[in-house]
Coordinates of C-alpha atoms and ligand atoms in Angstrom, one line a residue:
M1 CA 28.1 -1.3 -12.7
S2 CA 25.8 1.5 -13.8
N3 CA 23.3 3.6 -11.5
L4 CA 21.1 1.5 -9.8
Y5 CA 17.8 4.1 -11.5
A6 CA 19.7 2.6 -14.8
A7 CA 19.6 -0.9 -13.4
L8 CA 15.3 -0.6 -12.2
R9 CA 14.6 1.2 -15.3
A10 CA 15.8 -1.8 -17.1
G11 CA 13.3 -4.3 -15.7
F12 CA 10.0 -1.4 -17.0
P13 CA 7.9 -3.1 -19.3
A14 CA 8.7 -2.1 -23.1
D15 CA 5.4 -0.4 -23.7
L16 CA 6.3 2.8 -21.0
D17 CA 2.4 3.9 -21.4
R18 CA 1.1 1.1 -19.4
C19 CA 0.1 2.0 -16.1
A20 CA 2.9 1.5 -13.7
I21 CA 1.2 2.8 -10.1
E22 CA -2.2 3.5 -8.8
A23 CA -1.8 5.5 -6.4
L24 CA -5.5 4.8 -4.9
D25 CA -5.7 6.8 -1.5
A26 CA -4.3 10.3 -3.0
P27 CA -6.1 12.9 -1.4
N28 CA -7.6 13.2 -5.5
G29 CA -7.2 10.1 -5.9
P30 CA -7.3 7.6 -7.6
L31 CA -4.2 8.1 -9.7
Y32 CA -2.7 6.8 -12.6
Y33 CA 1.1 6.9 -13.1
S34 CA 2.4 5.0 -16.3
W35 CA 5.7 4.1 -16.5
R36 CA 6.6 6.9 -18.6
D37 CA 5.7 9.5 -16.1
I38 CA 7.9 7.5 -13.6
D39 CA 10.8 8.0 -15.8
R40 CA 10.0 11.7 -16.8
G41 CA 9.1 12.2 -13.3
S42 CA 12.4 11.5 -12.1
A43 CA 14.5 11.9 -14.7
M44 CA 13.1 16.4 -13.8
I45 CA 13.6 16.1 -10.4
A46 CA 17.1 14.6 -11.6
N47 CA 17.6 17.4 -13.7
L48 CA 16.4 19.7 -11.0
L49 CA 18.8 18.8 -8.9
Q50 CA 22.1 18.6 -11.4
S51 CA 20.7 22.0 -12.2
L52 CA 21.8 23.8 -8.2
E53 CA 25.4 22.6 -9.4
I54 CA 26.0 21.9 -6.0
A55 CA 30.4 20.9 -5.6
P56 CA 31.2 17.7 -4.1
G57 CA 31.8 18.3 -0.2
A58 CA 36.1 17.9 0.7
D59 CA 35.6 14.4 1.6
G60 CA 34.6 13.5 -2.5
V61 CA 31.6 12.2 -1.1
P62 CA 28.1 13.3 -3.1
P63 CA 25.7 15.3 -2.1
R64 CA 23.3 14.2 0.5
V65 CA 19.4 15.1 0.2
A66 CA 17.2 14.6 3.4
V67 CA 13.8 14.1 3.1
Q68 CA 10.9 13.8 5.6
V69 CA 7.5 14.0 3.6
D70 CA 4.3 12.3 3.5
K71 CA 3.7 9.1 1.3
S72 CA 3.1 9.7 -2.1
V73 CA 4.5 9.0 -5.6
E74 CA 5.8 12.1 -6.1
A75 CA 8.6 11.0 -3.2
L76 CA 9.3 7.5 -5.2
M77 CA 9.8 9.9 -7.8
L78 CA 12.0 12.0 -5.7
Y79 CA 14.0 8.6 -4.1
L80 CA 14.5 7.5 -7.5
G81 CA 15.7 11.2 -8.9
V82 CA 18.3 11.2 -6.1
L83 CA 20.0 7.9 -7.4
R84 CA 19.6 9.2 -10.9
A85 CA 21.6 12.2 -10.3
G86 CA 23.9 10.1 -8.5
M87 CA 23.3 12.0 -5.3
V88 CA 22.9 10.0 -1.9
Y89 CA 19.4 9.9 -0.8
L90 CA 18.6 10.4 3.5
P91 CA 14.8 9.4 4.2
L92 CA 13.7 10.4 7.8
N93 CA 10.1 9.1 9.6
N94 CA 7.7 11.7 8.8
A95 CA 6.9 11.3 12.5
Y96 CA 10.3 12.6 13.6
Q97 CA 10.1 16.5 15.5
A98 CA 12.4 19.0 15.5
A99 CA 14.9 17.5 18.2
E100 CA 15.4 14.7 15.8
V101 CA 15.6 16.3 12.8
E102 CA 18.1 18.7 13.8
Y103 CA 20.6 15.7 15.0
F104 CA 20.2 14.0 11.5
V105 CA 21.0 16.9 9.4
S106 CA 23.5 18.2 11.9
N107 CA 24.8 15.0 11.3
A108 CA 24.9 13.8 7.4
E109 CA 25.0 17.4 6.4
P110 CA 22.5 17.6 3.5
S111 CA 23.3 20.0 1.0
V112 CA 19.4 19.7 0.1
V113 CA 16.5 19.2 2.3
V114 CA 12.9 18.1 1.0
C115 CA 9.9 18.7 3.5
A116 CA 6.3 18.5 3.9
P117 CA 4.8 22.0 3.3
R118 CA 3.6 21.8 7.0
N119 CA 6.9 22.3 8.4
F120 CA 8.6 24.6 6.2
G121 CA 9.4 27.0 9.1
W122 CA 11.3 24.5 10.9
V123 CA 12.7 22.3 9.4
S124 CA 14.3 25.2 6.5
R125 CA 15.7 27.0 9.7
T126 CA 17.1 23.5 11.2
A127 CA 18.5 22.6 7.2
F128 CA 20.0 26.1 7.1
N129 CA 21.6 26.1 10.4
A130 CA 23.1 22.7 9.5
G131 CA 24.8 24.1 6.7
A132 CA 22.4 22.6 3.3
Q133 CA 21.8 25.1 0.2
H134 CA 18.1 24.5 -0.9
V135 CA 15.4 23.5 0.8
F136 CA 12.1 22.4 -0.8
T137 CA 8.3 21.0 -0.1
L138 CA 6.7 18.3 -1.2
G139 CA 3.1 18.1 -0.5
E140 CA 0.5 15.1 -0.9
E141 CA -1.4 16.3 -3.5
R142 CA 2.0 17.3 -5.6
D143 CA 1.9 20.9 -4.7
G144 CA 4.7 22.5 -3.1
T145 CA 8.3 23.7 -4.6
L146 CA 10.3 21.1 -5.9
L147 CA 7.9 19.9 -8.6
Q148 CA 7.1 23.4 -9.2
R149 CA 11.1 24.1 -10.1
A150 CA 11.3 20.4 -11.6
A151 CA 8.0 21.4 -14.2
A152 CA 10.4 23.4 -16.3
Q153 CA 13.4 21.0 -16.3
P154 CA 13.9 18.4 -19.7
H155 CA 11.9 14.9 -19.2
E156 CA 15.2 13.5 -19.9
Q157 CA 18.3 12.6 -18.2
A158 CA 21.4 10.5 -18.3
P159 CA 21.6 8.4 -14.9
V160 CA 24.8 9.7 -13.5
A161 CA 27.7 6.7 -13.3
R162 CA 27.8 5.3 -10.0
G163 CA 30.1 1.6 -9.3
A164 CA 28.7 -0.9 -7.0
G165 CA 30.7 0.4 -4.1
D166 CA 29.2 4.1 -4.6
L167 CA 27.5 5.7 -1.7
A168 CA 23.6 5.5 -2.7
A169 CA 21.1 6.3 0.6
I170 CA 21.7 6.8 3.9
L171 CA 19.5 5.3 6.7
Y172 CA 19.6 5.6 10.9
T173 CA 18.9 3.1 12.6
S174 CA 20.7 1.2 15.6
G175 CA 21.0 3.9 18.4
T176 CA 21.8 1.7 20.7
T177 CA 24.0 4.2 22.5
G178 CA 20.9 6.6 22.5
R179 CA 21.4 8.4 19.1
S180 CA 20.9 7.1 15.7
K181 CA 23.7 5.7 13.7
G182 CA 23.8 6.1 9.6
A183 CA 24.0 2.7 7.7
M184 CA 25.5 3.5 4.6
L185 CA 24.3 1.8 1.3
S186 CA 25.5 1.3 -1.8
H187 CA 24.3 1.0 -4.9
G188 CA 26.0 -2.5 -5.3
N189 CA 23.9 -3.2 -2.0
L190 CA 20.9 -2.1 -3.3
L191 CA 20.8 -3.8 -6.4
S192 CA 22.0 -7.3 -5.4
N193 CA 19.5 -7.7 -2.7
A194 CA 16.8 -6.6 -5.1
Q195 CA 18.3 -9.4 -7.8
V196 CA 18.5 -12.2 -5.3
L197 CA 14.8 -11.5 -4.1
Q198 CA 13.4 -11.1 -7.4
D199 CA 14.6 -14.6 -7.8
Y200 CA 14.3 -16.2 -4.9
W201 CA 10.7 -14.9 -4.4
D202 CA 9.7 -15.9 -7.4
W203 CA 8.6 -12.8 -8.8
Q204 CA 6.2 -13.4 -11.8
P205 CA 5.4 -11.3 -14.9
G206 CA 2.2 -10.3 -14.7
D207 CA 2.7 -9.9 -10.4
V208 CA 0.7 -7.0 -8.8
L209 CA 2.5 -5.6 -5.7
I210 CA 0.3 -3.6 -2.8
H211 CA 2.5 -1.1 -1.5
A212 CA 1.1 0.0 2.4
L213 CA 4.4 0.5 4.1
P214 CA 5.8 4.2 4.9
I215 CA 9.2 4.6 2.4
F216 CA 11.5 6.4 4.6
H217 CA 13.0 2.6 5.7
V218 CA 14.0 0.0 4.4
H219 CA 11.4 -2.3 4.0
G220 CA 9.0 0.0 2.2
L221 CA 11.2 1.9 0.2
F222 CA 14.0 -0.8 -1.0
V223 CA 12.6 -4.4 -0.9
A224 CA 8.9 -3.2 -1.4
S225 CA 9.4 -1.0 -4.5
H226 CA 12.3 -1.9 -6.1
G227 CA 10.9 -5.3 -5.8
A228 CA 7.9 -3.9 -8.1
L229 CA 10.4 -2.0 -10.3
L230 CA 13.0 -4.1 -10.9
N231 CA 10.4 -6.4 -11.7
G232 CA 8.2 -4.0 -13.9
S233 CA 5.6 -5.0 -12.0
R234 CA 2.2 -2.8 -11.0
M235 CA 1.9 -1.2 -8.0
L236 CA -1.6 -0.5 -5.7
W237 CA -0.3 2.3 -3.9
L238 CA -1.9 3.2 -0.7
N239 CA -0.1 6.0 1.1
K240 CA -1.5 4.8 4.6
F241 CA -1.8 1.3 5.7
D242 CA -5.7 0.7 6.1
P243 CA -7.1 -2.8 6.6
R244 CA -10.0 -2.0 4.6
A245 CA -8.2 -0.5 1.9
V246 CA -5.7 -3.1 1.6
I247 CA -8.6 -6.1 1.5
A248 CA -10.3 -4.1 -0.9
Q249 CA -6.8 -4.8 -3.4
L250 CA -6.2 -8.1 -2.6
P251 CA -8.5 -9.5 -5.9
R252 CA -6.3 -7.4 -8.1
A253 CA -3.4 -7.9 -7.0
T254 CA -0.4 -10.8 -6.4
V255 CA 1.9 -10.3 -3.4
F256 CA 1.8 -8.2 -0.6
M257 CA 4.5 -7.2 2.1
G258 CA 4.3 -5.9 5.4
V259 CA 5.0 -5.8 8.7
P260 CA 3.5 -8.3 12.0
T261 CA 0.9 -5.5 13.4
L262 CA -0.3 -4.9 9.5
Y263 CA -0.8 -8.8 9.5
V264 CA -2.5 -8.7 13.2
R265 CA -4.7 -5.3 12.2
L266 CA -6.2 -7.1 8.7
L267 CA -6.9 -10.1 10.4
A268 CA -9.1 -8.6 12.6
D269 CA -11.3 -7.4 9.7
A270 CA -14.0 -10.1 8.8
G271 CA -13.1 -8.8 5.4
L272 CA -10.5 -11.0 5.0
T273 CA -11.5 -14.4 3.4
R274 CA -10.2 -17.3 1.4
E275 CA -12.0 -15.5 -1.3
A276 CA -10.7 -11.8 -1.1
C277 CA -7.3 -13.7 -1.2
A278 CA -8.0 -16.2 -4.2
R279 CA -5.6 -14.0 -6.4
M280 CA -2.2 -13.7 -4.3
R281 CA 0.3 -15.9 -4.7
L282 CA 2.8 -14.3 -1.9
F283 CA 2.3 -12.7 1.5
I284 CA 5.7 -11.6 3.1
S285 CA 6.6 -10.5 6.8
G286 CA 9.2 -8.6 8.7
S287 CA 10.8 -6.0 10.3
A288 CA 9.7 -7.6 13.6
P289 CA 8.6 -11.2 14.8
L290 CA 6.0 -13.1 13.2
L291 CA 3.9 -14.4 16.3
I292 CA 3.2 -18.3 15.3
D293 CA -0.2 -17.4 16.7
T294 CA -0.4 -14.8 13.9
F295 CA 1.0 -17.2 11.2
T296 CA -1.1 -20.3 11.9
Q297 CA -4.5 -17.7 11.5
W298 CA -3.4 -16.2 8.7
Q299 CA -2.9 -19.8 6.8
E300 CA -6.5 -20.8 8.6
R301 CA -8.6 -18.3 7.4
T302 CA -6.9 -17.6 4.2
G303 CA -5.1 -21.0 3.1
F304 CA -2.1 -19.0 2.7
T305 CA 1.4 -19.3 4.4
I306 CA 3.1 -16.7 5.1
L307 CA 6.7 -15.9 4.1
E308 CA 9.1 -14.7 6.6
R309 CA 11.7 -12.8 6.4
Y310 CA 14.8 -11.2 8.3
G311 CA 16.4 -7.9 8.0
M312 CA 18.6 -5.0 8.6
S313 CA 18.8 -1.2 7.1
E314 CA 22.8 -2.3 7.5
T315 CA 22.3 -5.3 5.7
A316 CA 19.1 -5.1 3.2
M317 CA 17.5 -8.9 3.4
L318 CA 19.7 -11.6 4.9
S319 CA 17.4 -14.4 5.2
S320 CA 14.2 -15.7 4.0
N321 CA 12.1 -18.6 4.1
P322 CA 11.6 -20.0 0.9
C323 CA 9.3 -19.1 -1.9
K324 CA 9.8 -22.1 -4.3
P325 CA 8.4 -25.4 -3.2
A326 CA 12.2 -26.6 -4.9
D327 CA 13.7 -24.9 -1.5
G328 CA 11.5 -26.0 1.0
T329 CA 8.7 -25.0 3.1
R330 CA 7.6 -22.0 5.3
R331 CA 8.4 -22.2 8.9
G332 CA 6.3 -19.9 11.7
G333 CA 8.6 -19.1 13.8
T334 CA 12.0 -19.1 11.6
V335 CA 13.3 -16.7 9.6
G336 CA 14.4 -19.4 7.1
K337 CA 18.1 -19.7 5.3
P338 CA 20.4 -17.2 4.5
L339 CA 20.0 -15.5 1.2
P340 CA 21.7 -17.0 -2.2
G341 CA 25.0 -15.1 -1.8
T342 CA 25.1 -14.2 2.1
D343 CA 26.5 -16.1 5.2
I344 CA 25.0 -16.2 8.3
R345 CA 26.8 -17.2 11.6
V346 CA 25.6 -17.9 15.0
M347 CA 29.3 -17.3 17.6
D348 CA 29.3 -17.5 21.0
D349 CA 31.6 -14.9 23.1
D350 CA 34.5 -15.7 22.6
G351 CA 34.2 -16.2 18.6
Q352 CA 33.7 -19.6 18.4
P353 CA 30.6 -20.9 16.2
R354 CA 27.8 -22.5 18.6
P355 CA 26.3 -25.9 17.3
V356 CA 23.0 -26.2 16.0
N357 CA 20.2 -25.9 18.2
E358 CA 22.5 -23.9 20.3
I359 CA 21.9 -19.8 21.2
G360 CA 24.4 -17.2 20.0
H361 CA 25.0 -14.0 18.4
I362 CA 24.1 -13.5 14.7
Q363 CA 26.7 -12.6 12.1
V364 CA 26.3 -11.4 8.6
R365 CA 28.6 -11.3 5.7
G366 CA 27.4 -10.4 1.9
P367 CA 27.4 -8.2 -0.9
N368 CA 23.9 -7.1 0.2
V369 CA 26.1 -5.8 3.7
F370 CA 26.4 -1.5 4.6
S371 CA 30.3 -0.6 4.8
G372 CA 29.4 1.3 7.5
Y373 CA 28.0 3.9 9.9
W374 CA 28.2 7.6 8.7
R375 CA 31.6 9.6 10.0
M376 CA 32.1 6.9 12.7
P377 CA 35.1 4.7 11.9
E378 CA 35.4 4.0 15.7
K379 CA 31.8 2.3 15.8
T380 CA 32.1 1.0 12.2
K381 CA 35.0 -1.2 13.4
E382 CA 32.8 -2.4 16.6
E383 CA 30.3 -3.3 14.7
F384 CA 32.6 -5.7 12.4
T385 CA 34.2 -8.9 13.5
A386 CA 38.4 -8.6 13.2
D387 CA 37.3 -11.3 9.8
G388 CA 34.9 -9.2 8.1
W389 CA 31.3 -10.3 9.5
F390 CA 29.3 -7.7 10.6
K391 CA 27.3 -8.5 13.9
T392 CA 23.7 -7.8 14.0
G393 CA 23.5 -7.3 18.1
D394 CA 20.1 -10.6 17.2
V395 CA 20.6 -13.4 19.2
G396 CA 19.2 -16.4 17.9
K397 CA 20.3 -20.2 16.7
Y398 CA 20.2 -22.9 13.7
E399 CA 17.6 -25.3 13.0
P400 CA 19.4 -28.7 12.3
D401 CA 18.2 -28.1 8.6
G402 CA 19.4 -24.7 8.5
Y403 CA 16.5 -22.7 9.4
L404 CA 17.6 -19.5 11.6
V405 CA 15.4 -18.4 14.4
I406 CA 15.9 -15.1 15.9
V407 CA 15.1 -15.5 20.0
G408 CA 16.2 -12.0 20.7
R409 CA 18.5 -8.9 20.4
S410 CA 21.5 -8.0 22.5
K411 CA 21.8 -4.7 21.1
D412 CA 19.2 -2.5 23.6
L413 CA 16.0 -2.3 20.8
I414 CA 12.5 -2.6 20.7
I415 CA 10.8 -2.7 17.6
S416 CA 7.2 -1.5 17.9
G417 CA 4.7 -2.1 15.0
G418 CA 7.6 -2.0 12.7
Y419 CA 9.7 1.1 14.1
N420 CA 12.9 1.2 16.2
V421 CA 12.4 2.7 19.3
Y422 CA 16.3 2.7 20.8
P423 CA 15.3 3.2 24.8
A424 CA 18.8 5.2 25.5
E425 CA 16.9 7.8 23.4
V426 CA 14.1 8.2 24.4
E427 CA 15.5 8.4 28.7
S428 CA 17.7 10.9 27.2
F429 CA 14.0 12.6 26.8
I430 CA 12.7 12.1 30.1
N431 CA 15.7 12.7 31.9
E432 CA 15.7 16.6 30.4
I433 CA 12.2 16.8 32.2
P434 CA 12.5 19.1 35.4
G435 CA 12.0 16.8 38.5
V436 CA 13.3 14.0 36.9
A437 CA 16.2 12.1 38.3
E438 CA 16.7 9.1 36.1
S439 CA 14.2 6.2 33.7
A440 CA 14.6 3.3 32.2
V441 CA 12.7 2.5 29.0
V442 CA 11.4 -1.1 28.0
G443 CA 9.3 -2.9 25.2
V444 CA 6.4 -4.8 27.1
P445 CA 4.2 -8.0 24.8
H446 CA 1.4 -5.8 22.9
P447 CA -1.0 -7.4 20.9
D448 CA -1.0 -4.6 18.2
F449 CA 2.3 -3.4 18.1
G450 CA 4.0 -6.4 18.8
E451 CA 6.1 -4.5 21.7
A452 CA 4.9 -1.5 23.1
V453 CA 7.4 1.5 24.5
I454 CA 7.0 2.2 28.8
A455 CA 8.9 3.9 31.2
V456 CA 9.6 3.6 35.1
V457 CA 10.3 7.3 35.9
I458 CA 12.1 8.2 39.0
P459 CA 11.9 11.8 40.1
A460 CA 14.3 14.0 42.1
A461 CA 14.5 14.5 45.4
G462 CA 11.5 16.2 46.7
A463 CA 9.5 16.7 43.1
Q464 CA 6.0 15.4 42.2
L465 CA 6.1 13.8 38.9
N466 CA 2.9 13.1 37.4
A467 CA 2.6 10.4 34.4
T468 CA 0.1 11.7 32.2
E469 CA 2.2 15.2 31.7
I470 CA 5.1 13.1 31.2
I471 CA 3.8 11.7 27.8
A472 CA 2.6 15.0 26.9
R473 CA 5.7 16.6 27.2
L474 CA 7.2 13.9 24.8
K475 CA 4.6 14.3 22.6
A476 CA 5.0 17.7 22.1
G477 CA 9.2 16.7 21.4
I478 CA 9.5 13.2 20.0
A479 CA 7.9 10.8 17.5
G480 CA 4.5 9.4 18.9
F481 CA 5.3 5.9 18.0
K482 CA 8.4 6.2 20.7
V483 CA 6.6 7.7 23.4
P484 CA 5.7 5.4 26.2
K485 CA 2.0 3.9 26.0
Q486 CA 2.2 4.6 30.4
V487 CA 4.8 5.9 32.2
F488 CA 5.0 4.3 35.9
I489 CA 6.4 6.8 38.7
S490 CA 8.9 4.9 41.3
P491 CA 11.0 4.9 43.9
E492 CA 13.6 3.7 42.0
L493 CA 15.1 1.3 39.8
P494 CA 16.0 -2.4 40.0
R495 CA 20.3 -2.9 40.1
N496 CA 22.2 -5.9 39.8
A497 CA 25.4 -5.7 42.0
M498 CA 27.2 -3.6 39.6
G499 CA 24.6 -1.1 39.5
K500 CA 23.3 -1.5 35.9
V501 CA 19.9 -1.1 36.0
Q502 CA 17.7 -5.0 35.1
K503 CA 15.5 -4.4 33.0
N504 CA 14.7 -7.5 32.4
L505 CA 13.2 -7.6 35.7
L506 CA 10.9 -4.4 34.2
R507 CA 10.1 -6.6 31.5
E508 CA 8.8 -8.9 33.7
Q509 CA 7.3 -7.0 36.0
H510 CA 5.6 -5.3 33.5
R511 CA 4.6 -8.4 31.0
A512 CA 1.1 -8.5 31.4
L513 CA 0.2 -4.9 31.2
F514 CA -1.2 -4.8 27.6
A515 CA -2.1 -8.7 28.0
Ligands
LIG1 C1 1.9 4.6 15.0 N1 1.5 4.7 16.4 C2 2.5 4.1 16.8 C3 2.7 3.3 15.4 N2 2.9 3.9 14.9 N3 3.1 4.0 18.6 C4 3.6 2.8 18.3 N4 4.3 2.2 17.2 C5 3.8 2.5 16.0 N5 4.7 1.6 15.0 C6 0.8 5.6 16.7 C7 0.9 7.0 16.9 O1 1.9 7.9 17.4 C8 -0.2 7.8 16.8 O2 -0.2 8.0 18.5 C9 -1.0 6.7 17.0 O3 -0.5 5.2 17.1 C10 -1.7 6.3 15.4 O4 -0.7 6.7 14.5 P1 -0.8 6.3 12.9 O5 0.0 6.8 12.4 O6 -2.2 6.5 12.6 O7 -0.6 5.0 13.3 P2 -1.3 3.7 12.1 O8 -1.8 4.4 11.0 O9 -1.8 2.9 13.1 O10 0.5 3.5 11.8 C11 0.6 2.1 12.7 C12 1.2 1.5 11.5 C13 3.1 1.9 11.3 C14 0.9 1.4 10.5 C15 1.5 -0.4 12.1 O11 3.3 2.2 12.3 C16 3.6 1.3 10.2 O12 4.0 1.8 9.0 N6 4.8 0.5 10.5 C17 5.9 0.2 9.6 C18 7.0 0.0 9.9 C19 7.7 -0.3 9.1 O13 8.3 0.6 7.6 N7 8.8 -0.8 9.0 C20 9.8 -1.0 8.7 C21 11.5 -1.0 9.1 P3 -0.9 9.1 19.5 O14 -2.7 8.6 18.9 O15 -1.1 9.0 20.8 O16 -1.3 10.3 18.2 S1 12.7 -1.0 8.3 C22 13.5 -3.0 9.1 O17 12.8 -2.7 10.2 C23 14.6 -3.9 8.5 C24 15.0 -2.9 7.1 C25 13.7 -4.9 7.9 O18 14.0 -5.8 8.1 O19 12.2 -4.6 7.3
LIG2 P1 16.1 -1.9 12.1 O1 17.1 -1.4 12.5 O2 15.1 -1.3 11.1 O3 17.1 -2.2 10.0 O4 15.7 -3.3 12.1 C1 16.6 -3.8 12.0 C2 16.4 -5.5 13.1 O5 14.8 -5.7 12.8 C3 16.8 -6.6 13.3 O6 18.1 -6.4 13.7 C4 16.0 -7.3 14.5 O7 16.4 -7.5 15.3 C5 14.9 -7.1 13.8 N1 13.8 -7.9 12.6 C6 13.6 -7.8 11.3 N2 13.3 -8.6 10.6 C7 12.9 -9.4 11.4 C8 12.4 -10.7 11.6 N3 11.6 -11.3 11.2 N4 11.8 -11.5 13.1 C9 12.2 -10.9 14.0 N5 13.2 -9.4 14.4 C10 13.0 -8.8 12.7

């Protein structure tokens, strides 16, 4: 197996001067990038990275490149350049603030960090303190030191040989213990998944993808971008999701991927009509549960049946509703069937398979499943069964005809607008606020984000706490999407006989908060 980039490159059209990406909302847009631009831009960045002559670490792991930038086509070229250089790509949500970034760079020890020009001050301090050797900047308007330095590099580059098992990316996720863990994805994990999806989702010559997702998570970076690149499909690229902008592109496109919140917001726009969707072929949803209500409204409004699929940072896509009629029909409220080559089982607490229609723990194995968490061998061991199945932390059941239904999660996780929020992490930040004795963070239903983060906070003896102040302090310290939409000050938390906080009671108590 060669480098993942080489495999994606093989999907490019023969005529490299055709348009590959239309950057529609770029600050000076729209900008048009040919396939040759993508190939050259990523080659120049790869050559720059290789010119730094970074010695591999004592552990022999290739250098990590941590990237926290705003979405742009150049950011995608940077990802492809890291792949070509045989280095390890580490994308970070651009909403993360200093305390969060400090954790990631100290955990991953990247040799190179690329950040938005506005953040250079604090990011470079954090990066150099964590041992990074180079910090570059990359802005949204093709500005910053990364491109300036890459401009002098050759336009050609032979992707560094990498085997299927070699590390390609680290994605931080699943911080049930309050801190994220780095999921290690290999060239083979990513390529096998991209190849399976290209066939299973019936990618056609001439397909055009609307890309409106962030590219610091699996959905936008791997599932959407790899899908289009491998198929040689043009991308109508939006740096920021806007329902109106997406609707305006529907008549020119055939495929759209989104998290449920995007579908909810598109439905709220009267411009979403059957006519607008006339040329479309496929709407895909994932990263969070798609409500049956949304699924049904979409069918009625557009005539299209959304294809819902199930993925994880640790496994990329693991199951999907059918795309081709021969594979069956799409069923709302389910995440379809295991993808070809992937096995999914539903188990009870004793490690025995649950009968059909019975709820249990979802476990998965296959070429898409990661090798483990970065420098956490013990935690990795806990998350795999003795016979090598990965424990997803999701709870679900099989229907009689093999469709999988996710009914909940055993892991303490909130998914808000498609972003993961780990209650333990947010609680740790709240508990650092003077006057706070303890706190409990839970998710409650929210019409737009699916789940919304809320917190119940217990004052220390004699302390006076103010909900608005707590929210303001959190906004100054952590990513906005993690900050509770509402904070309740309470004298105590409900506990069971063992003294464990009963979060289910808090969820029940506040269930109707955003109804
Ligand atoms: C923004 N805000 C949010 C969220 N996003 N609050 C809660 N949850 C969110 N997801 C808040 C901001 O903090 C800000 O708060 C206000 O909303 C406006 O910020 P803005 O960035 O303008 O929001 P937006 O543009 O409306 O963003 C909503 C969004 C975005 C477009 C739904 O969250 C998004 O792109 N989500 C997609 C995430 C994704 O790609 N997930 C895939 C993960 P304030 O006004 O108070 O400052 S990969 C995965 O899960 C697996 C592998 C899989 O299966 O794919
Ligand atoms: P992440 O940690 O970003 O990889 O998010 C993975 C989690 O998102 C999974 O473990 C599920 O809990 C959730 N998820 C992904 N896709 C779906 C879906 N279609 N329906 C329900 N939950 C989903």
